[in-house]
Amino acid sequence: MNLTPPTACPAWARLAAHAEGWRTLHLREIFAHDVTRAVQFVAEAPGVRYDYSRQRMGAITLRLLSHLAEQRGLGQWREALLSGKVVNTTENRAAWHTALRSATPPREVADTLQRMRVLASEIRGRKAFQRVVNLGTGGSDLGPRLLADALSDGALDVRFAANVDPRDLAHALEGARPEETLFVIVSKTFATQETMANAAAAKAWGGKHFFAVSSNVAAAQRFGASEVLPMWDWVGGRYSVWSAAGFAAQCAMGPENFDDFLLGGREIDEHFAAAPLEKNVPVLMALAGVWNANFLGCATQAVLPYANALRLLPAYLQQLEMESNGKRVDRTGREVEYATAPVLWGAEGTVSQHSFHQLLHQGTQIVPADFIDAGENDILVAHLQAQADALAYGTDDPSLPSYRQYPGNRPSSILSLDKVTPRNLGRLIALYEHKVFVQGVVWNINSFDQWGVELGKQLPTEILSRR
Ligand code: F6P
């Protein structure tokens, strides 16, 4: 496996030189000179169209970026990821989330999924519970919360509490009765202080029914969970929505829809494994991000889903991208001399337009944006298109006062789905997962550990013990 810094690759130096030329080029002129651009800089994955024509790059840029991916040994790394080899070296683990959505999953995965289907069907069918409350944080909360918010069919009232601030749990329990409430405690370690505090508070409230999702079965049983669904050390928290960590979402959307979600993820795995680099959507997303961060100097990345159902996507992707690739040392322990993950932020359009788009259009920082077109309705799509065009082309009218001028030349991509469905959401999340992986390979960092959060986890216990 290639463990050298990317800066040692011949393609890196060529990209750096090539970027100089792009500093003076404007997307307005590029589109004017190349009428084929709008169809050329587009790639398709199952159910998703990726339009990166508004990125500040050309055919040569793309070729050099593909060379970089090859020189980084992407093929070998990809094979290691997809076949469940140890890619998380600091914890000596695989990162085999793709096995959770495979057509031929390991036995333990198939058994767990079947158990989840039975339980979720019973809970939805028998109406023994009026409320399901997911207690978890980070990857044990953000994924199922996103899915439930986007795809709940209304058959069951499913809520989430993540914050140790009691107000969060109080909200989740408004109007609920203990005998009709099922708590699902999701914690891979069953040791995260906030989740344990919320679980204890749920018991103190009079909660009687507890399921757990954890790799620490003994601790979950000691707590009194009547059902413990397993998690495995080869599934990272932020990649666990496909596992039993998604159980509350499965209760909200129904087992068949959850199966469709898994299917969508699997289709993208197959695309990622087989499509040539220049047509491979997660690879292209990753390389556009590398180009912007490392060669055009962009420090942040916006995600703008134009669908209310996807309003929680930016929060989900913040953990996925920043916990995975917010790293300062490479796989050999050396401090890196190049940028790794940009700060990811965003909000649902069109609401975001009336908040921070001013900065996107006229601020001093260039913020590349991913627009997500979920085909929800014509007005939304028109707004999305307008924003992407205004960012790319700006205005070219010197008669306007400077405060009314739009410089343009601000890069963005458009990911289009035909609708927000379980299968499409599976596709979208899997695309971003593989994007993150490819960037980790380019940057020579381990995308699957999160040592940076450990210190902040330990200190509160010490501080509390001194009080
Ligand atoms: O924030 C750190 C982290 O370890 C995340 O990676 C994880 O998703 C979250 O805490 C929750 O951990 P657990 O599922 O063990 O409670």
Short mmCIF file of C-alpha atoms and ligand atoms in Angstrom, two decimals:
data_model
loop_
_atom_site.label_atom_id
_atom_site.label_comp_id
_atom_site.label_asym_id
_atom_site.label_seq_id
_atom_site.Cartn_x
_atom_site.Cartn_y
_atom_site.Cartn_z
CA MET A 1 0.00 0.00 0.00
CA ASN A 2 1.20 3.50 -0.83
CA LEU A 3 2.11 5.36 2.40
CA THR A 4 4.16 8.17 0.84
CA PRO A 5 2.88 11.76 1.11
CA PRO A 6 0.78 12.87 -1.88
CA THR A 7 3.16 15.78 -2.38
CA ALA A 8 5.78 13.20 -3.47
CA CYS A 9 3.59 12.09 -6.40
CA PRO A 10 4.55 13.51 -9.81
CA ALA A 11 0.90 14.43 -10.41
CA TRP A 12 0.85 16.68 -7.33
CA ALA A 13 3.59 18.96 -8.66
CA ARG A 14 1.95 19.04 -12.08
CA LEU A 15 -1.39 19.96 -10.51
CA ALA A 16 0.26 22.77 -8.53
CA ALA A 17 1.75 24.22 -11.74
CA HIS A 18 -1.50 23.66 -13.62
CA ALA A 19 -3.48 25.51 -10.91
CA GLU A 20 -1.53 28.70 -11.64
CA GLY A 21 -3.24 28.93 -15.04
CA TRP A 22 -6.66 28.57 -13.48
CA ARG A 23 -6.23 31.60 -11.24
CA THR A 24 -6.93 33.94 -14.16
CA LEU A 25 -9.63 31.88 -15.90
CA HIS A 26 -13.30 32.68 -15.29
CA LEU A 27 -16.13 30.14 -15.52
CA ARG A 28 -18.11 32.68 -17.55
CA GLU A 29 -15.50 32.60 -20.33
CA ILE A 30 -14.96 28.89 -20.03
CA PHE A 31 -18.63 28.18 -20.63
CA ALA A 32 -18.71 30.73 -23.48
CA HIS A 33 -15.80 29.00 -25.23
CA ASP A 34 -16.89 25.42 -24.65
CA VAL A 35 -20.53 24.69 -25.40
CA THR A 36 -20.04 20.98 -24.66
CA ARG A 37 -18.98 21.59 -21.08
CA ALA A 38 -22.48 21.21 -19.62
CA VAL A 39 -22.68 17.65 -20.96
CA GLN A 40 -19.02 16.71 -20.76
CA PHE A 41 -18.50 17.40 -17.08
CA VAL A 42 -21.34 15.17 -15.96
CA ALA A 43 -21.20 11.61 -14.61
CA GLU A 44 -23.92 9.15 -13.70
CA ALA A 45 -24.16 6.67 -10.86
CA PRO A 46 -27.31 4.58 -10.25
CA GLY A 47 -30.12 7.09 -9.65
CA VAL A 48 -27.75 10.07 -9.33
CA ARG A 49 -26.47 12.59 -11.84
CA TYR A 50 -23.33 14.49 -10.87
CA ASP A 51 -22.84 17.78 -12.72
CA TYR A 52 -19.44 19.25 -11.95
CA SER A 53 -19.32 21.59 -14.95
CA ARG A 54 -19.29 24.59 -12.60
CA GLN A 55 -16.08 23.45 -10.92
CA ARG A 56 -13.04 25.49 -11.88
CA MET A 57 -11.36 22.69 -13.77
CA GLY A 58 -10.88 21.42 -17.29
CA ALA A 59 -10.10 18.17 -19.08
CA ILE A 60 -6.39 18.41 -18.23
CA THR A 61 -7.16 19.06 -14.56
CA LEU A 62 -9.31 15.98 -14.53
CA ARG A 63 -6.64 13.85 -16.14
CA LEU A 64 -4.01 15.02 -13.66
CA LEU A 65 -6.35 14.40 -10.74
CA SER A 66 -7.01 10.88 -12.03
CA HIS A 67 -3.25 10.33 -12.28
CA LEU A 68 -2.95 11.49 -8.68
CA ALA A 69 -5.60 8.97 -7.58
CA GLU A 70 -3.75 6.21 -9.46
CA GLN A 71 -0.38 7.23 -8.05
CA ARG A 72 -1.89 7.16 -4.55
CA GLY A 73 -2.78 3.48 -5.13
CA LEU A 74 -6.53 4.05 -5.01
CA GLY A 75 -7.30 0.71 -6.70
CA GLN A 76 -5.46 -1.26 -4.02
CA TRP A 77 -6.94 0.74 -1.15
CA ARG A 78 -10.43 0.38 -2.59
CA GLU A 79 -10.03 -3.36 -2.85
CA ALA A 80 -8.84 -3.48 0.77
CA LEU A 81 -11.83 -1.45 1.95
CA LEU A 82 -14.43 -3.44 0.05
CA SER A 83 -13.01 -6.84 1.01
CA GLY A 84 -12.94 -6.07 4.73
CA LYS A 85 -9.15 -5.83 5.18
CA VAL A 86 -7.67 -3.76 8.02
CA VAL A 87 -7.69 -0.17 6.75
CA ASN A 88 -8.08 1.45 10.18
CA THR A 89 -4.53 0.81 11.28
CA THR A 90 -4.48 2.77 14.56
CA GLU A 91 -7.25 0.52 15.86
CA ASN A 92 -6.29 -2.55 13.83
CA ARG A 93 -9.78 -2.84 12.34
CA ALA A 94 -11.53 -3.16 9.04
CA ALA A 95 -14.05 -0.51 8.03
CA TRP A 96 -16.44 -2.91 6.42
CA HIS A 97 -19.71 -0.95 6.39
CA THR A 98 -20.24 -2.12 2.81
CA ALA A 99 -20.82 -5.65 4.18
CA LEU A 100 -23.92 -4.32 5.96
CA ARG A 101 -25.62 -3.66 2.62
CA SER A 102 -24.07 -6.45 0.58
CA ALA A 103 -26.19 -8.92 -1.41
CA THR A 104 -24.22 -11.68 0.32
CA PRO A 105 -23.62 -10.34 3.83
CA PRO A 106 -21.77 -12.27 6.53
CA ARG A 107 -24.06 -14.58 8.50
CA GLU A 108 -24.12 -12.38 11.62
CA VAL A 109 -25.22 -9.40 9.53
CA ALA A 110 -28.00 -11.32 7.77
CA ASP A 111 -29.27 -12.71 11.09
CA THR A 112 -29.30 -9.31 12.75
CA LEU A 113 -31.07 -7.71 9.82
CA GLN A 114 -33.71 -10.41 9.90
CA ARG A 115 -34.20 -9.94 13.66
CA MET A 116 -34.52 -6.17 13.12
CA ARG A 117 -37.18 -6.71 10.43
CA VAL A 118 -39.23 -8.94 12.75
CA LEU A 119 -38.97 -6.55 15.69
CA ALA A 120 -39.73 -3.44 13.65
CA SER A 121 -42.75 -5.11 12.00
CA GLU A 122 -44.09 -6.19 15.38
CA ILE A 123 -43.62 -2.76 16.91
CA ARG A 124 -45.31 -1.05 13.97
CA GLY A 125 -48.07 -3.65 13.62
CA ARG A 126 -49.10 -4.36 17.17
CA LYS A 127 -49.17 -0.73 18.27
CA ALA A 128 -47.97 -1.76 21.73
CA PHE A 129 -45.82 1.37 21.72
CA GLN A 130 -46.99 4.86 20.90
CA ARG A 131 -43.49 6.28 21.02
CA VAL A 132 -39.98 5.08 20.17
CA VAL A 133 -37.15 7.19 21.57
CA ASN A 134 -33.60 6.75 20.25
CA LEU A 135 -30.93 7.60 22.82
CA GLY A 136 -27.48 7.97 21.27
CA THR A 137 -25.04 10.57 20.02
CA GLY A 138 -22.72 11.09 17.04
CA GLY A 139 -23.01 8.14 14.69
CA SER A 140 -25.51 6.56 17.04
CA ASP A 141 -27.90 9.45 16.46
CA LEU A 142 -27.24 11.48 13.31
CA GLY A 143 -27.86 8.70 10.77
CA PRO A 144 -31.12 7.28 12.13
CA ARG A 145 -32.30 10.83 12.87
CA LEU A 146 -31.68 11.89 9.25
CA LEU A 147 -33.46 8.84 7.88
CA ALA A 148 -36.44 9.17 10.20
CA ASP A 149 -36.78 12.88 9.46
CA ALA A 150 -36.58 12.33 5.71
CA LEU A 151 -38.55 9.12 5.32
CA SER A 152 -40.88 8.46 8.26
CA ASP A 153 -44.26 7.20 7.02
CA GLY A 154 -46.08 8.44 10.13
CA ALA A 155 -47.03 4.96 11.39
CA LEU A 156 -45.09 5.49 14.59
CA ASP A 157 -43.90 8.51 16.58
CA VAL A 158 -40.11 8.14 16.61
CA ARG A 159 -38.05 10.74 18.47
CA PHE A 160 -34.38 11.31 19.23
CA ALA A 161 -32.45 12.64 22.22
CA ALA A 162 -28.69 13.16 21.92
CA ASN A 163 -27.75 16.06 24.14
CA VAL A 164 -26.98 15.47 27.81
CA ASP A 165 -28.93 18.69 28.45
CA PRO A 166 -32.16 17.25 29.98
CA ARG A 167 -34.24 19.54 27.79
CA ASP A 168 -33.52 17.28 24.81
CA LEU A 169 -34.95 14.17 26.45
CA ALA A 170 -37.84 16.16 27.89
CA HIS A 171 -38.79 17.22 24.34
CA ALA A 172 -38.56 13.65 23.09
CA LEU A 173 -40.87 12.53 25.91
CA GLU A 174 -43.50 15.26 25.64
CA GLY A 175 -46.92 13.61 25.87
CA ALA A 176 -45.44 10.10 26.19
CA ARG A 177 -46.43 7.47 28.78
CA PRO A 178 -43.78 5.12 30.25
CA GLU A 179 -45.72 1.90 29.59
CA GLU A 180 -46.21 2.85 25.91
CA THR A 181 -42.67 4.08 25.23
CA LEU A 182 -39.81 2.01 23.86
CA PHE A 183 -36.31 3.38 24.38
CA VAL A 184 -33.62 2.27 21.94
CA ILE A 185 -30.22 2.95 23.50
CA VAL A 186 -27.67 3.06 20.71
CA SER A 187 -24.06 3.10 21.83
CA LYS A 188 -21.34 1.03 20.29
CA THR A 189 -19.27 1.25 23.47
CA PHE A 190 -22.20 1.52 25.89
CA ALA A 191 -19.92 3.90 27.75
CA THR A 192 -20.53 7.31 26.18
CA GLN A 193 -21.31 9.53 29.14
CA GLU A 194 -24.09 11.58 27.54
CA THR A 195 -25.96 8.53 26.28
CA MET A 196 -25.58 6.69 29.58
CA ALA A 197 -26.88 9.77 31.44
CA ASN A 198 -29.90 9.96 29.14
CA ALA A 199 -30.55 6.23 29.55
CA ALA A 200 -30.45 6.62 33.34
CA ALA A 201 -32.78 9.64 33.09
CA ALA A 202 -35.19 7.57 30.98
CA LYS A 203 -35.26 4.93 33.70
CA ALA A 204 -35.79 7.58 36.36
CA TRP A 205 -38.73 8.92 34.31
CA GLY A 206 -40.33 5.48 34.72
CA GLY A 207 -39.24 3.92 31.41
CA LYS A 208 -39.99 0.21 31.34
CA HIS A 209 -39.04 -0.93 27.86
CA PHE A 210 -35.44 -0.76 26.72
CA PHE A 211 -33.73 -2.18 23.66
CA ALA A 212 -30.03 -1.65 23.10
CA VAL A 213 -27.77 -1.59 20.06
CA SER A 214 -24.19 -2.14 21.11
CA SER A 215 -21.01 -4.15 20.75
CA ASN A 216 -20.82 -4.19 24.56
CA VAL A 217 -23.58 -6.77 25.06
CA ALA A 218 -22.77 -7.46 28.71
CA ALA A 219 -23.08 -3.79 29.72
CA ALA A 220 -26.34 -3.42 27.79
CA GLN A 221 -27.78 -6.47 29.52
CA ARG A 222 -26.63 -5.21 32.92
CA PHE A 223 -28.51 -2.00 32.20
CA GLY A 224 -31.65 -4.06 31.73
CA ALA A 225 -32.15 -4.05 27.96
CA SER A 226 -34.59 -6.80 27.00
CA GLU A 227 -33.17 -7.01 23.47
CA VAL A 228 -29.57 -6.31 22.49
CA LEU A 229 -28.89 -5.95 18.77
CA PRO A 230 -25.20 -6.30 17.98
CA MET A 231 -22.71 -3.84 16.53
CA TRP A 232 -19.27 -4.95 15.42
CA ASP A 233 -15.89 -3.35 15.84
CA TRP A 234 -15.45 -3.31 12.06
CA VAL A 235 -18.28 -0.77 11.72
CA GLY A 236 -17.35 2.78 12.71
CA GLY A 237 -20.01 4.86 14.48
CA ARG A 238 -20.37 7.35 11.62
CA TYR A 239 -20.73 4.47 9.13
CA SER A 240 -23.24 2.54 11.24
CA VAL A 241 -26.62 3.77 10.00
CA TRP A 242 -26.78 0.63 7.81
CA SER A 243 -26.54 -1.61 10.89
CA ALA A 244 -28.85 -2.05 13.88
CA ALA A 245 -27.89 1.55 14.74
CA GLY A 246 -30.55 2.36 12.13
CA PHE A 247 -33.23 0.46 14.04
CA ALA A 248 -35.23 3.52 15.17
CA ALA A 249 -35.24 4.73 11.55
CA GLN A 250 -36.39 1.29 10.43
CA CYS A 251 -39.29 1.60 12.91
CA ALA A 252 -40.12 5.03 11.44
CA MET A 253 -39.96 4.10 7.74
CA GLY A 254 -40.82 0.39 7.81
CA PRO A 255 -38.59 -2.63 7.14
CA GLU A 256 -39.21 -2.70 3.38
CA ASN A 257 -38.12 0.89 3.01
CA PHE A 258 -35.07 0.19 5.16
CA ASP A 259 -34.22 -2.67 2.78
CA ASP A 260 -34.51 -0.22 -0.11
CA PHE A 261 -32.15 2.13 1.69
CA LEU A 262 -29.60 -0.71 1.94
CA LEU A 263 -30.11 -1.54 -1.73
CA GLY A 264 -29.33 2.06 -2.71
CA GLY A 265 -26.06 1.90 -0.76
CA ARG A 266 -25.15 -1.40 -2.41
CA GLU A 267 -25.71 0.01 -5.91
CA ILE A 268 -23.22 2.77 -5.18
CA ASP A 269 -20.70 0.25 -3.79
CA GLU A 270 -20.92 -1.61 -7.09
CA HIS A 271 -20.49 1.61 -9.05
CA PHE A 272 -17.54 2.66 -6.88
CA ALA A 273 -15.88 -0.74 -7.35
CA ALA A 274 -16.31 -0.93 -11.12
CA ALA A 275 -16.64 2.47 -12.82
CA PRO A 276 -13.51 3.93 -14.44
CA LEU A 277 -12.04 6.78 -12.40
CA GLU A 278 -13.18 9.56 -14.80
CA LYS A 279 -16.77 8.32 -14.62
CA ASN A 280 -16.78 7.21 -10.99
CA VAL A 281 -19.01 9.68 -9.14
CA PRO A 282 -17.59 9.34 -5.58
CA VAL A 283 -14.06 9.51 -7.02
CA LEU A 284 -14.94 12.66 -8.98
CA MET A 285 -16.56 14.23 -5.90
CA ALA A 286 -13.41 13.48 -3.92
CA LEU A 287 -11.05 14.80 -6.58
CA ALA A 288 -13.06 18.02 -7.02
CA GLY A 289 -12.72 18.48 -3.24
CA VAL A 290 -8.95 17.83 -3.35
CA TRP A 291 -8.56 20.31 -6.21
CA ASN A 292 -10.49 23.00 -4.32
CA ALA A 293 -8.81 22.41 -0.95
CA ASN A 294 -5.22 21.75 -1.98
CA PHE A 295 -4.77 23.65 -5.23
CA LEU A 296 -7.31 26.49 -5.17
CA GLY A 297 -6.95 27.08 -1.41
CA CYS A 298 -10.59 26.75 -0.33
CA ALA A 299 -10.87 26.12 3.41
CA THR A 300 -14.54 25.24 3.66
CA GLN A 301 -17.20 23.33 1.72
CA ALA A 302 -20.95 23.99 1.75
CA VAL A 303 -23.68 21.37 1.31
CA LEU A 304 -27.03 22.76 0.23
CA PRO A 305 -29.85 20.23 -0.12
CA TYR A 306 -32.85 21.76 -1.88
CA ALA A 307 -35.36 19.56 -0.06
CA ASN A 308 -36.83 19.98 3.39
CA ALA A 309 -36.63 16.20 3.81
CA LEU A 310 -32.83 16.48 3.61
CA ARG A 311 -32.48 19.36 6.05
CA LEU A 312 -30.43 17.19 8.42
CA LEU A 313 -28.00 16.06 5.73
CA PRO A 314 -25.40 18.80 6.45
CA ALA A 315 -25.23 17.79 10.13
CA TYR A 316 -24.84 14.14 9.11
CA LEU A 317 -22.09 14.94 6.63
CA GLN A 318 -20.28 17.13 9.15
CA GLN A 319 -19.56 14.08 11.28
CA LEU A 320 -18.88 11.85 8.29
CA GLU A 321 -16.37 14.19 6.66
CA MET A 322 -14.83 16.06 9.57
CA GLU A 323 -14.54 13.18 12.04
CA SER A 324 -13.14 11.00 9.26
CA ASN A 325 -10.72 13.37 7.58
CA GLY A 326 -10.10 16.11 10.14
CA LYS A 327 -6.59 14.75 10.68
CA ARG A 328 -3.17 16.39 11.03
CA VAL A 329 -0.85 13.39 10.85
CA ASP A 330 -0.59 10.86 8.05
CA ARG A 331 -0.69 7.08 8.21
CA THR A 332 2.99 6.95 9.15
CA GLY A 333 2.52 9.45 12.02
CA ARG A 334 4.17 12.34 10.16
CA GLU A 335 2.62 15.79 10.40
CA VAL A 336 1.10 16.62 7.02
CA GLU A 337 2.17 19.67 5.02
CA TYR A 338 -1.02 20.08 3.05
CA ALA A 339 -4.68 20.74 3.85
CA THR A 340 -6.90 17.80 4.77
CA ALA A 341 -10.70 17.99 5.29
CA PRO A 342 -12.22 21.43 4.76
CA VAL A 343 -14.79 22.66 7.28
CA LEU A 344 -18.14 21.38 6.03
CA TRP A 345 -21.26 23.38 6.67
CA GLY A 346 -24.64 24.03 5.11
CA ALA A 347 -28.39 24.17 5.41
CA GLU A 348 -31.46 23.43 3.36
CA GLY A 349 -32.22 25.64 0.39
CA THR A 350 -34.12 27.86 -0.12
CA VAL A 351 -33.94 28.82 3.57
CA SER A 352 -30.15 29.16 3.39
CA GLN A 353 -30.45 31.77 0.62
CA HIS A 354 -31.88 34.25 3.09
CA SER A 355 -29.18 33.56 5.62
CA PHE A 356 -25.60 33.00 4.46
CA HIS A 357 -25.69 33.04 0.64
CA GLN A 358 -24.68 36.71 0.77
CA LEU A 359 -21.21 35.50 1.81
CA LEU A 360 -21.21 32.79 -0.84
CA HIS A 361 -21.82 35.39 -3.57
CA GLN A 362 -19.90 38.42 -2.37
CA GLY A 363 -17.78 37.40 0.64
CA THR A 364 -13.99 37.37 0.59
CA GLN A 365 -13.77 33.58 0.94
CA ILE A 366 -14.47 31.18 -1.90
CA VAL A 367 -16.76 28.41 -0.65
CA PRO A 368 -17.27 25.49 -3.04
CA ALA A 369 -20.84 24.21 -2.76
CA ASP A 370 -22.58 20.90 -3.35
CA PHE A 371 -26.17 21.55 -4.38
CA ILE A 372 -28.48 18.57 -3.91
CA ASP A 373 -31.40 18.64 -6.32
CA ALA A 374 -33.94 16.15 -5.04
CA GLY A 375 -36.49 16.95 -7.76
CA GLU A 376 -39.00 18.00 -5.13
CA ASN A 377 -40.71 20.72 -7.17
CA ASP A 378 -40.10 23.22 -9.97
CA ILE A 379 -39.70 26.24 -7.70
CA LEU A 380 -36.97 24.56 -5.67
CA VAL A 381 -35.15 23.39 -8.78
CA ALA A 382 -35.35 26.87 -10.32
CA HIS A 383 -33.86 28.40 -7.18
CA LEU A 384 -31.08 25.84 -7.05
CA GLN A 385 -30.21 26.42 -10.71
CA ALA A 386 -30.26 30.17 -10.19
CA GLN A 387 -27.88 29.99 -7.24
CA ALA A 388 -25.42 27.72 -9.03
CA ASP A 389 -25.46 29.96 -12.13
CA ALA A 390 -25.10 33.19 -10.16
CA LEU A 391 -22.14 31.74 -8.26
CA ALA A 392 -20.47 30.55 -11.45
CA TYR A 393 -21.09 33.45 -13.83
CA GLY A 394 -21.68 36.42 -11.55
CA THR A 395 -22.39 39.71 -13.30
CA ASP A 396 -20.44 41.35 -16.07
CA ASP A 397 -21.78 44.89 -15.99
CA PRO A 398 -19.23 47.56 -15.05
CA SER A 399 -21.98 50.20 -15.01
CA LEU A 400 -23.28 48.73 -11.75
CA PRO A 401 -21.95 50.10 -8.47
CA SER A 402 -19.35 47.77 -6.94
CA TYR A 403 -21.68 46.68 -4.14
CA ARG A 404 -24.08 45.33 -6.75
CA GLN A 405 -21.49 43.37 -8.66
CA TYR A 406 -21.13 39.62 -8.36
CA PRO A 407 -17.60 38.41 -9.08
CA GLY A 408 -18.76 34.86 -9.86
CA ASN A 409 -16.19 32.15 -10.62
CA ARG A 410 -17.29 30.39 -7.42
CA PRO A 411 -17.29 26.64 -7.90
CA SER A 412 -20.19 24.28 -7.25
CA SER A 413 -21.50 20.86 -8.21
CA ILE A 414 -25.06 19.63 -8.57
CA LEU A 415 -26.09 16.15 -7.44
CA SER A 416 -29.51 15.33 -8.85
CA LEU A 417 -31.91 12.64 -7.65
CA ASP A 418 -35.40 12.22 -9.03
CA LYS A 419 -37.02 12.20 -5.56
CA VAL A 420 -36.22 11.70 -1.88
CA THR A 421 -36.76 7.95 -1.53
CA PRO A 422 -35.15 5.36 0.77
CA ARG A 423 -33.13 4.00 -2.14
CA ASN A 424 -31.94 7.45 -3.24
CA LEU A 425 -30.96 8.42 0.30
CA GLY A 426 -28.96 5.18 0.53
CA ARG A 427 -27.26 6.12 -2.72
CA LEU A 428 -26.50 9.66 -1.57
CA ILE A 429 -25.00 8.64 1.78
CA ALA A 430 -22.88 5.88 0.21
CA LEU A 431 -21.56 8.37 -2.37
CA TYR A 432 -20.34 10.68 0.39
CA GLU A 433 -18.86 7.74 2.35
CA HIS A 434 -16.74 6.72 -0.63
CA LYS A 435 -15.85 10.32 -1.39
CA VAL A 436 -14.44 10.60 2.14
CA PHE A 437 -12.52 7.34 1.71
CA VAL A 438 -10.94 8.45 -1.58
CA GLN A 439 -9.87 11.75 -0.05
CA GLY A 440 -8.32 9.87 2.88
CA VAL A 441 -6.34 7.79 0.39
CA VAL A 442 -5.16 10.90 -1.47
CA TRP A 443 -4.16 12.62 1.78
CA ASN A 444 -2.57 9.45 3.23
CA ILE A 445 -4.62 9.67 6.41
CA ASN A 446 -6.65 7.11 8.35
CA SER A 447 -10.29 8.12 7.80
CA PHE A 448 -11.60 5.58 10.29
CA ASP A 449 -10.26 6.56 13.70
CA GLN A 450 -11.26 9.59 15.81
CA TRP A 451 -8.60 10.02 18.47
CA GLY A 452 -9.21 13.76 18.39
CA VAL A 453 -12.42 13.42 20.39
CA GLU A 454 -11.01 11.19 23.15
CA LEU A 455 -9.40 13.89 25.29
CA GLY A 456 -12.63 15.86 25.39
CA LYS A 457 -14.44 12.68 26.44
CA GLN A 458 -12.09 11.98 29.37
CA LEU A 459 -11.75 15.48 30.82
CA PRO A 460 -15.39 15.99 31.92
CA THR A 461 -15.15 12.90 34.16
CA GLU A 462 -12.05 14.33 35.83
CA ILE A 463 -13.61 17.78 36.14
CA LEU A 464 -16.79 16.32 37.64
CA SER A 465 -14.81 14.21 40.13
CA ARG A 466 -13.13 17.41 41.45
CA ARG A 467 -16.47 19.13 42.13
O1 F6P B 1 -17.71 11.47 19.05
C1 F6P B 1 -16.94 10.34 19.16
C2 F6P B 1 -17.74 9.09 18.97
O2 F6P B 1 -16.89 8.02 19.30
C3 F6P B 1 -18.29 8.93 17.57
O3 F6P B 1 -17.36 8.43 16.69
C4 F6P B 1 -19.44 8.03 17.80
O4 F6P B 1 -20.30 8.05 16.71
C5 F6P B 1 -20.02 8.62 19.07
O5 F6P B 1 -18.87 9.02 19.81
C6 F6P B 1 -20.89 7.72 19.88
O6 F6P B 1 -20.20 6.61 20.38
P1 F6P B 1 -20.99 5.37 20.98
O7 F6P B 1 -21.83 4.78 19.91
O8 F6P B 1 -19.94 4.41 21.47
O9 F6P B 1 -21.84 5.87 22.13
#
